[in-house]
Short mmCIF file of C-alpha atoms in Angstrom, two decimals:
data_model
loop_
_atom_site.label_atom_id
_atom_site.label_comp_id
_atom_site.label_asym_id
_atom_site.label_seq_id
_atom_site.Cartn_x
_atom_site.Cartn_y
_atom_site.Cartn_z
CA UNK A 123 -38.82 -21.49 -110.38
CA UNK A 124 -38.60 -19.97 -106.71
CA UNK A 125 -41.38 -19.44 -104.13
CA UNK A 126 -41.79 -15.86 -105.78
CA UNK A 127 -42.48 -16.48 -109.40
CA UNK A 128 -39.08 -16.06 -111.01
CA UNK A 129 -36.11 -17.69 -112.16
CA UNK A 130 -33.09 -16.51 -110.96
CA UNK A 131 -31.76 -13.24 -112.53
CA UNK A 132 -35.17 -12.23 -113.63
CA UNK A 133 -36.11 -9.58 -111.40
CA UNK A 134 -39.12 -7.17 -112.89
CA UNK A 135 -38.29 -4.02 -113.18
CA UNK A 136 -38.94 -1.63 -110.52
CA UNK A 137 -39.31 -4.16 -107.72
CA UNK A 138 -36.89 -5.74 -105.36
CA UNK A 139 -36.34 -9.26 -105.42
CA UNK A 140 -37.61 -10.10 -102.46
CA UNK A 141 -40.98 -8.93 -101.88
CA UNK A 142 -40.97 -8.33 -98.81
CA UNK A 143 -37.72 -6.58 -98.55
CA UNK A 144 -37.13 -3.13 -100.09
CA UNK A 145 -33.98 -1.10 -100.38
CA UNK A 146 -34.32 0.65 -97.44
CA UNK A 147 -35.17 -2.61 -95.05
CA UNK A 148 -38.05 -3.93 -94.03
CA UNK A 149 -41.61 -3.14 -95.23
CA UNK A 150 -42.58 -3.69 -91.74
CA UNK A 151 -41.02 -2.03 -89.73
CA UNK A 152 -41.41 -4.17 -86.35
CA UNK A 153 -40.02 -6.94 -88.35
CA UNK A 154 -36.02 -7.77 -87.34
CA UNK A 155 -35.85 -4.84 -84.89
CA UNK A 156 -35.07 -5.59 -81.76
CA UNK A 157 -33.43 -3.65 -78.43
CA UNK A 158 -29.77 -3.34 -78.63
CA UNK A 159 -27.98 -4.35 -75.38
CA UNK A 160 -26.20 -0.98 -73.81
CA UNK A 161 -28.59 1.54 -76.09
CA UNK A 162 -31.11 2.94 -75.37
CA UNK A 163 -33.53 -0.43 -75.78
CA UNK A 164 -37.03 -0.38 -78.06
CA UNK A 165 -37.87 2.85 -78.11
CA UNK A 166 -34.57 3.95 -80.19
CA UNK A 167 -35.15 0.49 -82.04
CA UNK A 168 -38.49 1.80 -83.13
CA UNK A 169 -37.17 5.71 -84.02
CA UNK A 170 -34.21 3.42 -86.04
CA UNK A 171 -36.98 1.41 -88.28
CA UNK A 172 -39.21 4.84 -88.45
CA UNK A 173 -36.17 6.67 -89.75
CA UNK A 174 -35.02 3.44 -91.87
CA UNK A 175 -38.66 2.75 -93.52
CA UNK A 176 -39.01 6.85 -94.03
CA UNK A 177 -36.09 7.23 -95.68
CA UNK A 178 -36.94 4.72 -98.10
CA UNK A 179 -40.08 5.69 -98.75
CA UNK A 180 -38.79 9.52 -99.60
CA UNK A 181 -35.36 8.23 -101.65
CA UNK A 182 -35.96 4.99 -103.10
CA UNK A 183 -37.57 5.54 -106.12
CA UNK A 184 -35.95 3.06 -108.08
CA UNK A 185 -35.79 5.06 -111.52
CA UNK A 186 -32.37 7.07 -110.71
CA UNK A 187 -33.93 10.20 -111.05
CA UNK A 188 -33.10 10.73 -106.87
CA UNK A 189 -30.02 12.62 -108.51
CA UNK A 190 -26.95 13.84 -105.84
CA UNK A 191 -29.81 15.00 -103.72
CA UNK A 192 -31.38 11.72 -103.32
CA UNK A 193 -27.46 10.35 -102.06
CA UNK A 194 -26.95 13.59 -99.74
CA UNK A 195 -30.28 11.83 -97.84
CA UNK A 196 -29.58 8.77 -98.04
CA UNK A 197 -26.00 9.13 -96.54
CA UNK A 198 -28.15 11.04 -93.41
CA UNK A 199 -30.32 8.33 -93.07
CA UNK A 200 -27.86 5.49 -92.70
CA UNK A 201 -25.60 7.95 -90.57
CA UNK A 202 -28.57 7.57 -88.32
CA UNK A 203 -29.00 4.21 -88.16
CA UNK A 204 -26.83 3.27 -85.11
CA UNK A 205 -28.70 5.54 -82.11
CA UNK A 206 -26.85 7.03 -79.37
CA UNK A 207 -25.50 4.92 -76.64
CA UNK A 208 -26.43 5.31 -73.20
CA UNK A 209 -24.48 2.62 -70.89
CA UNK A 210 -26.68 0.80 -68.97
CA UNK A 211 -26.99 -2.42 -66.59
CA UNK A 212 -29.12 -5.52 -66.21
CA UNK A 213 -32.35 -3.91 -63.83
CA UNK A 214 -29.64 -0.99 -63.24
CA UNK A 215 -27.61 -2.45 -61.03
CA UNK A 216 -23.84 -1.53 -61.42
CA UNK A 217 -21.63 -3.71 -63.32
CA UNK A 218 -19.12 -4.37 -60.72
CA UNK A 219 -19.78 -4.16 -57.30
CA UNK A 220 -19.03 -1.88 -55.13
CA UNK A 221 -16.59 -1.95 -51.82
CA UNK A 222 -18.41 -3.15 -48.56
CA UNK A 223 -16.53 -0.40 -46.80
CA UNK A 224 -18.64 2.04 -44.60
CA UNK A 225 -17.99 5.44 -43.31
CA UNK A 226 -14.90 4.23 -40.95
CA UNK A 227 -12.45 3.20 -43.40
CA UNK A 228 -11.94 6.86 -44.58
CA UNK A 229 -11.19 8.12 -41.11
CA UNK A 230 -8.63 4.95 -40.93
CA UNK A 231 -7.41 6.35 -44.46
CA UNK A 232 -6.93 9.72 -42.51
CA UNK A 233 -5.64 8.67 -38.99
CA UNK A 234 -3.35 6.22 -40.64
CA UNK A 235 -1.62 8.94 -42.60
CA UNK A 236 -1.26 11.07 -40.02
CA UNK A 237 0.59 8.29 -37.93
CA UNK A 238 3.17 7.35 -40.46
CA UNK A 239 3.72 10.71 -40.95
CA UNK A 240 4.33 11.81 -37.50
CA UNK A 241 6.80 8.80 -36.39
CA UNK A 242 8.63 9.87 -39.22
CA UNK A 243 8.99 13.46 -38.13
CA UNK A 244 9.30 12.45 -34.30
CA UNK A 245 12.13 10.85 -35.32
CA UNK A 246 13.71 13.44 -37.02
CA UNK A 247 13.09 15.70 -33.93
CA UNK A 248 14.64 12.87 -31.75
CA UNK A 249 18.36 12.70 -33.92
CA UNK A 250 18.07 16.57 -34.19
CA UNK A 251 17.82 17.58 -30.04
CA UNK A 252 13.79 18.97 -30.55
CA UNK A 253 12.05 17.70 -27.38
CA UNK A 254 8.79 19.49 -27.63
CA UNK A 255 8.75 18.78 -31.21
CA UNK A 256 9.39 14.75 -30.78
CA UNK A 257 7.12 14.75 -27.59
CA UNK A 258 3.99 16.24 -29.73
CA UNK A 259 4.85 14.16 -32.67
CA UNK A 260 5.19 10.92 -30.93
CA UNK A 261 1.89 11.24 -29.00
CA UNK A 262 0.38 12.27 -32.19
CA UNK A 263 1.49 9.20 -33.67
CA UNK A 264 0.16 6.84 -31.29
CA UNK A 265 -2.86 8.57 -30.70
CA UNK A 266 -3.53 8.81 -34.32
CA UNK A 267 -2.72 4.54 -35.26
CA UNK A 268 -4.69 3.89 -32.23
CA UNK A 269 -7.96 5.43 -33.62
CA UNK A 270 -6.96 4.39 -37.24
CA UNK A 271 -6.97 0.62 -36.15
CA UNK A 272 -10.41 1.40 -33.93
CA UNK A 273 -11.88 2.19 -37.09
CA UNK A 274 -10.70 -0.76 -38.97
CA UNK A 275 -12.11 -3.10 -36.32
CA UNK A 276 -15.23 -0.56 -36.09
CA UNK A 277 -15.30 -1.91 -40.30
CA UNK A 278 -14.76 -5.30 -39.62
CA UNK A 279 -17.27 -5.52 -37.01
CA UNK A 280 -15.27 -8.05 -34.24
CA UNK A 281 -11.54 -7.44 -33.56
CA UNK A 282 -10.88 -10.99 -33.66
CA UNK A 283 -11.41 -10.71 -37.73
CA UNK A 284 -8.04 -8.33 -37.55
CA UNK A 285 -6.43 -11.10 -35.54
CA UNK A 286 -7.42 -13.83 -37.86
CA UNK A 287 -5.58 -11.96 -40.99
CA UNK A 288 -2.58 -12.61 -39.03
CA UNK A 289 -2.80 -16.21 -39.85
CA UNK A 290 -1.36 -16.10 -43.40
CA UNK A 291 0.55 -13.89 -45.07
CA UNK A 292 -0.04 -13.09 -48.73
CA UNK A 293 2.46 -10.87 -50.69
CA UNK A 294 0.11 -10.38 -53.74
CA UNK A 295 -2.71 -9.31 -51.21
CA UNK A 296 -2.26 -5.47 -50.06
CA UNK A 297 -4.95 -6.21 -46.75
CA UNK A 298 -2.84 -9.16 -45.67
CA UNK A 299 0.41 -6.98 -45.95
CA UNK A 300 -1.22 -3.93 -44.31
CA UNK A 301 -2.03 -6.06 -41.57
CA UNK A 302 0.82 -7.05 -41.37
CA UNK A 303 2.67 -3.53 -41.76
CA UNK A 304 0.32 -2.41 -38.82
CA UNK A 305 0.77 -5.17 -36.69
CA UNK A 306 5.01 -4.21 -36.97
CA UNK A 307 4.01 -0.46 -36.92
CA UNK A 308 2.17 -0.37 -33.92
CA UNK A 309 3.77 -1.63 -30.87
CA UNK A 310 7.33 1.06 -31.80
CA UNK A 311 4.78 4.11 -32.09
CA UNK A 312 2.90 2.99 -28.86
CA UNK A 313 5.77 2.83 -26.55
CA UNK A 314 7.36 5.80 -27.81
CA UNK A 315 4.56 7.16 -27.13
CA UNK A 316 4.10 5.71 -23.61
CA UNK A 317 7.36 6.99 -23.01
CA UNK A 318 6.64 10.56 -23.70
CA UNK A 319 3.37 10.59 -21.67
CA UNK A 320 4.63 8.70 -18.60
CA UNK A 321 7.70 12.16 -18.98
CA UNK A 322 3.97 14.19 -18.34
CA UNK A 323 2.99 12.44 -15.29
CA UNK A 324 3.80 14.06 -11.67
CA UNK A 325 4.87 10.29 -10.49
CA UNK A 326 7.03 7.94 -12.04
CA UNK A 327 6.27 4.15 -12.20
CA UNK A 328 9.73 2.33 -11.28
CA UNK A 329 11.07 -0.42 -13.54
CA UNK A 330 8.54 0.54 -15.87
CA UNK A 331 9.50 4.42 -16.44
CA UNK A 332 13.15 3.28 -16.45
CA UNK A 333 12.08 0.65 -19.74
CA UNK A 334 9.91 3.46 -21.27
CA UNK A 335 12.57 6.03 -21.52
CA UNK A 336 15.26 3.02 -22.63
CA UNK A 337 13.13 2.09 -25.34
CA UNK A 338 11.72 4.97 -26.46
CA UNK A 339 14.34 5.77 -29.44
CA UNK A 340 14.89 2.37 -30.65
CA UNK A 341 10.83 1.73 -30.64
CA UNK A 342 10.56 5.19 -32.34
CA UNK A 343 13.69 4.61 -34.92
CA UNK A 344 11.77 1.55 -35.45
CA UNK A 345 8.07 2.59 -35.88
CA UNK A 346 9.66 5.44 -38.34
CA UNK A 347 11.42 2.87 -40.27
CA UNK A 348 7.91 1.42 -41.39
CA UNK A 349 5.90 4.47 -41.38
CA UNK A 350 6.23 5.31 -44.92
CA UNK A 351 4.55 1.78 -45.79
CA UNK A 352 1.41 2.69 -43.05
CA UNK A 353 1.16 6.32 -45.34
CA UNK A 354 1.04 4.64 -48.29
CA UNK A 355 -0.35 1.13 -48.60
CA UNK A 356 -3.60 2.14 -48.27
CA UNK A 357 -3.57 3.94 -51.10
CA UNK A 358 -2.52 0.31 -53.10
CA UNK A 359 -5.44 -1.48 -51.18
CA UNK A 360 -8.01 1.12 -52.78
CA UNK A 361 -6.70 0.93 -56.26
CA UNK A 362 -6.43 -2.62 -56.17
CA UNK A 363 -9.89 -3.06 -56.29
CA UNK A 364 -12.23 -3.27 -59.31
CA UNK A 365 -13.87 0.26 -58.04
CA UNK A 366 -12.98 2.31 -61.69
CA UNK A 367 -12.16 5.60 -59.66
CA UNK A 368 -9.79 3.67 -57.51
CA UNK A 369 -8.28 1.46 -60.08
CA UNK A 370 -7.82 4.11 -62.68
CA UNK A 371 -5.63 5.98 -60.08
CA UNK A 372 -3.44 3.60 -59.54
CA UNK A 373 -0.54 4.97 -60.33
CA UNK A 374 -0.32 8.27 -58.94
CA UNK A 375 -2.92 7.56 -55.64
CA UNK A 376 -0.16 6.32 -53.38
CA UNK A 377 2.43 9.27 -54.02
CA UNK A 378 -0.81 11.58 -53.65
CA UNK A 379 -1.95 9.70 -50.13
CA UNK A 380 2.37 10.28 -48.82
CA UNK A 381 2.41 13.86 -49.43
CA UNK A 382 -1.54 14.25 -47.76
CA UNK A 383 0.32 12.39 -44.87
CA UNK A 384 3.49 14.11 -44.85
CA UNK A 385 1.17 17.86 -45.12
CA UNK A 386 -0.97 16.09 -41.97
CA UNK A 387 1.54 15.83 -40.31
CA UNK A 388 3.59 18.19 -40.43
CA UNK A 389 0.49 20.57 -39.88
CA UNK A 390 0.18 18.63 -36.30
CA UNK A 391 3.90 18.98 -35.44
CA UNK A 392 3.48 23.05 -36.08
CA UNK A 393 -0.03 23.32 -34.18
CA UNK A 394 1.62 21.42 -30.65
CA UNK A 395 5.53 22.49 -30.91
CA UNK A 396 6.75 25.67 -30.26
CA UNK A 397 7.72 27.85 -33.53
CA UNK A 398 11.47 27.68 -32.64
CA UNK A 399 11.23 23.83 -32.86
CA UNK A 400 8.24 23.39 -35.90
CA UNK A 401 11.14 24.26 -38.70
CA UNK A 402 11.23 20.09 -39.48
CA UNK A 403 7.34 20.04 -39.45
CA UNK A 404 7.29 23.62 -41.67
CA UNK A 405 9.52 21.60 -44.33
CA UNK A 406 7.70 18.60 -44.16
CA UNK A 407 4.06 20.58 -44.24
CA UNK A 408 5.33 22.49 -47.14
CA UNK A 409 6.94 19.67 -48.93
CA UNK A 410 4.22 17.51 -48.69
CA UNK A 411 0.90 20.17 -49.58
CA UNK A 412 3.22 20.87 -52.84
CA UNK A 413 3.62 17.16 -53.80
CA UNK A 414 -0.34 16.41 -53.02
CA UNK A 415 -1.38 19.09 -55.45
CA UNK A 416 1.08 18.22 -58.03
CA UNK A 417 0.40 15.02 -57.68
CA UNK A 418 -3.05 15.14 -57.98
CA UNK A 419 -3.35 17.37 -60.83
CA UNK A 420 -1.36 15.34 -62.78
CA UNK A 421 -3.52 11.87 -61.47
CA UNK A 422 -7.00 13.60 -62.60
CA UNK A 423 -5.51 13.88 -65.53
CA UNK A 424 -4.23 10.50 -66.23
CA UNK A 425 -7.62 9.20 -64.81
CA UNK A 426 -9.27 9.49 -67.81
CA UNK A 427 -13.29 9.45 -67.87
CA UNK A 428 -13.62 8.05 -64.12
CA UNK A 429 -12.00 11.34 -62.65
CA UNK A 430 -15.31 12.97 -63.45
CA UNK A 431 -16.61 11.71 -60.06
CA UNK A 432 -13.59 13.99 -58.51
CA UNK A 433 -15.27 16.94 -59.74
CA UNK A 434 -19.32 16.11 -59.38
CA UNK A 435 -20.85 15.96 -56.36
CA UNK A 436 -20.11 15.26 -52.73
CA UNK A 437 -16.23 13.99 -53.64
CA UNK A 438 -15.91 17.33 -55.76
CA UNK A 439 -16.63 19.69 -53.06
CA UNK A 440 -14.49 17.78 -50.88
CA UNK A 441 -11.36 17.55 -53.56
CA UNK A 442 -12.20 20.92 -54.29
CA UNK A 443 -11.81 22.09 -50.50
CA UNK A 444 -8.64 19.93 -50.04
CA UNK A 445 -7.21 21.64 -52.41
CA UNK A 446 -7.91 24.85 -50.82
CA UNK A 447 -7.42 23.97 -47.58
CA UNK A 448 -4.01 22.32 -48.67
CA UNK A 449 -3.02 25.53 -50.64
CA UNK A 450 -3.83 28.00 -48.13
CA UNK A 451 -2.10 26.44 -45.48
CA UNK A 452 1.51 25.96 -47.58
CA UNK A 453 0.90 29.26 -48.13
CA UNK A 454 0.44 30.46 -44.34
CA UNK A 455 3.39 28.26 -43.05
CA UNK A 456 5.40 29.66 -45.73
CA UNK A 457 4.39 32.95 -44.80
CA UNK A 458 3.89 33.71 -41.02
CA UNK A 459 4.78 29.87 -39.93
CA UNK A 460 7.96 30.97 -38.66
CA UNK A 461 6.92 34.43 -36.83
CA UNK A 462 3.50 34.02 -35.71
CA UNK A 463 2.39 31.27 -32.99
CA UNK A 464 -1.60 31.44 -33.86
CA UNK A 465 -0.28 31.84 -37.94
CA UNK A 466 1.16 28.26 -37.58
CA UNK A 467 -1.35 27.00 -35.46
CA UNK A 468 -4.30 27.99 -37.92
CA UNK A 469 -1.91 26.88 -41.13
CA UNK A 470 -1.56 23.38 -39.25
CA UNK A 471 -4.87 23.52 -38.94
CA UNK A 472 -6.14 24.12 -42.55
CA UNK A 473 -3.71 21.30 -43.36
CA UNK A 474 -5.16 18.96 -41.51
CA UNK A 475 -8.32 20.05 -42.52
CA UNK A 476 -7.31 19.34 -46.38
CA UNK A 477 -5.29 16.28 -45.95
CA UNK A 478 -8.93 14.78 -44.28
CA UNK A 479 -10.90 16.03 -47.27
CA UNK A 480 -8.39 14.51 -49.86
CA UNK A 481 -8.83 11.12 -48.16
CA UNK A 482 -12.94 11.66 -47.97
CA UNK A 483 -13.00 12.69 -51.53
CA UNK A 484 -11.05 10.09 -53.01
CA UNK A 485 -12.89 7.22 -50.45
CA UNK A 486 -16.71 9.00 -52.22
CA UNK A 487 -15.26 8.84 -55.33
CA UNK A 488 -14.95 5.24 -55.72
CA UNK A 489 -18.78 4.33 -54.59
CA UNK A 490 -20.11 7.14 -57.19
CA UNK A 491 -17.75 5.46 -60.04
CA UNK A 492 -19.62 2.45 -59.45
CA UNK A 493 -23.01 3.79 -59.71
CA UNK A 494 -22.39 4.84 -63.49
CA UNK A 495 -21.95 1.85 -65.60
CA UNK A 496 -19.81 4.45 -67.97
CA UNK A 497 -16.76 4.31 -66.03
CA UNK A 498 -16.42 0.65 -66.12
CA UNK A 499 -17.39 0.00 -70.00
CA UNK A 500 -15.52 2.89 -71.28
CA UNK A 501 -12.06 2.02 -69.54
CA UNK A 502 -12.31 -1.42 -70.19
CA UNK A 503 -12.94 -0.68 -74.56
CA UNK A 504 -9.89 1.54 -74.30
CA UNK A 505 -7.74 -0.74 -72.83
CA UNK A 506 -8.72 -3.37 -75.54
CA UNK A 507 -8.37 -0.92 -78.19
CA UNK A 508 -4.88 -0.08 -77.33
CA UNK A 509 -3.71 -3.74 -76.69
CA UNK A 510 -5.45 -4.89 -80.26
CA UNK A 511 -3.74 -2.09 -81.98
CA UNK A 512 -0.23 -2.78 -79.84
CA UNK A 513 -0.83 -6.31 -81.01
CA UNK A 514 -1.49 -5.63 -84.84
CA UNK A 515 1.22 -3.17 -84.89
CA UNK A 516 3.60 -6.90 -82.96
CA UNK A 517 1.88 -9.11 -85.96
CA UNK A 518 0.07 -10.92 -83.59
CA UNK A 519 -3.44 -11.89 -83.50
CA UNK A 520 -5.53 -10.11 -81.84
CA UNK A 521 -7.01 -10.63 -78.31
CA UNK A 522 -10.72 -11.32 -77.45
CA UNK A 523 -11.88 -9.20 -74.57
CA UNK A 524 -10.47 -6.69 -72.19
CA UNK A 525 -8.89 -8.74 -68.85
CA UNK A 526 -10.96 -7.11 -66.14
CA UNK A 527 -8.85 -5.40 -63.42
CA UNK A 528 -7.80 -7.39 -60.36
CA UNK A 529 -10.68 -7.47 -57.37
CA UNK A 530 -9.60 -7.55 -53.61
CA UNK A 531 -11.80 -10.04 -51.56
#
């Protein structure tokens, strides 16, 4: 005999075994329910045991006479059961946290971009017998690393931190190979520089003129041999973070941060050299505007759900006026770049203009994927979705959790 009164396969007719249970759930309906983590807590808990103890109430009559009508509701109500989910965080905090980078690092995103770009083209104009074109490109170069790495200390808050990066050297680690990369980088692009602002001066210094001018093309060959790593590897620092708008554009960011350098650029070389000299800088503003709006199209759409913060907000009106910006001036150097000294100067211009939006966009991007729990729960399922399914479809069993992406400290 149990608790209830009867033996075991005698049920009454018309009840449910359990007393206190019915066919629909519950009889009470704050009995079992709880808040389910990531929904939308007690209050949906509570709609979910109205709607279960409801439905019961209106279908379970226990005497089949419900008929295909009864089903039709029944299917509804358990269709119901599971409430919309609304991604949330413990006290709404975000689930990863956010870079500790400040307002400084985008300008060194921008400056540094410029001065890879520049070395590169001031050494073109160097093989190829364009003075005016070299001299604008290597000043541009130096003065452009010099305020990119016065922003990095700016971010760092004490210049010694720079210096004490220099201590180790860590391949896996993009900061300790930037630093690096800088560290080489710099002292080429500064004395060609030098060299091409001690040519300005009414005096000359000596000795020290004599050295500038002899070293000028081998420190300039030099600094352009590493300037494609100073365009680019900042571009592998951001998406080697855990930020989701970063990570997830990982693999077109760095081709999309070249050609915003090589557009940069090439927009400076055509606003301080003479039209007769800018046809390098025309090629290489063209060249690179094309790639950075190619490339970028194609990385919004391999983003996924995080490249929603490229088109919301403050990083959406900048993306949206780099692209502009970008577009208009290909489309003025290809136009009146070649005939018109003010037409190149103002297409240099909008260049510039875009290639500094792209790198504020994609630096207020990353922050605003943070913010939204949805970018970082949403990746992560896919990504275990796809390697459980690749892994059924291998035989093997399957894996427990998502591997987080890699975080730079």
């Amino acid at each position: 005999m149990t608790e209830g009164g009867y033996e075991r396969g005698q049920q009454e007719v018309g009840k449910a075994a359990n007393p206190d249970i019915n066919e629909a759930g519950p009889k009470n309906t704050t009995d079992d329910i709880g808040a389910i983590p990531g929904t939308q807590g007690g209050g949906s808990a509570a709609a979910t045991a109205q709607r279960t103890a409801g439905g019961g109430r209106s279908e379970g009559r226990g005497d089949g006479r419900g008929g295909r009508g009864g089903r039709r509701k029944r299917r509804r109500a358990e269709e119901q059961m599971v409430p919309d989910a609304t991604f949330t965080s413990y006290y709404g905090r975000p689930v990863v946290k956010a870079a500790p980078w400040e307002a400084a690092i985008p300008l060194y995103l921008f400056m540094g971009g410029i001065a890879g770009g520049s070395s590169l083209l001031a050494a073109g104009a160097d093989l190829t017998g364009r003075p005016a074109l070299r001299r604008g490109a290597r000043i541009g170069a130096t003065g452009a690393i010099t305020i990119s790495l016065a922003a990095l200390v700016a971010d760092l808050g004490r210049p010694e931190r720079f210096l004490n990066m220099l201590r180790v050297f860590k391949p896996t680690s993009p900061m300790s190979v930037g630093t690096w990369i800088l560290t080489a980088y710099g002292p080429g692009a500064v004395v060609a520089g030098a060299a091409e602002v001690a040519k300005l001066l009414p005096v000359r210094f000596g000795v020290l003129s004599t050295l500038l001018d002899w070293a000028a093309r081998p420190a300039g060959l030099a600094a352009a041999a590493i300037a494609p790593g100073v365009a680019s590897y900042t571009a592998v620092l951001l998406t080697n973070t855990s930020t989701p708008a970063w990570h997830d554009a990982h693999r077109e960011l760095p081709f999309v941060f070249v050609g915003s350098a090589a557009a940069a650029s090439g927009g400076l070389g055509m606003l301080l050299a003479p039209v007769h000299e800018a046809g390098p800088a025309r090629l290489f503003a063209v060249a690179g505007a094309a790639a950075e709006l190619a490339v970028e199209h194609r990385m919004e759409r391999s983003m996924g759900l995080s490249a929603e913060v490229l088109h919301a907000g403050t990083p959406g009106r900048l993306m949206r006026a780099s692209k502009a910006l970008t577009a208009a001036g290909a489309l003025g150097t290809l136009l009146v770049g070649r005939r018109s000294r003010v037409g190149a100067a103002l297409s240099g211009l909008a260049l510039l203009a875009g290639s500094a939006c792209t790198r504020f966009g994609v630096f207020e991007a990353g922050p605003a994927s943070v913010h939204d729990p949805k970018y970082t729960i949403v990746p992560q399922r896919e990504r275990l979705n796809r390697r459980r399914a690749a892994e059924a479809a291998a035989g093997q069993p399957p894996t427990g959790e998502a591997s987080p992406p890699a975080q730079e400290t």
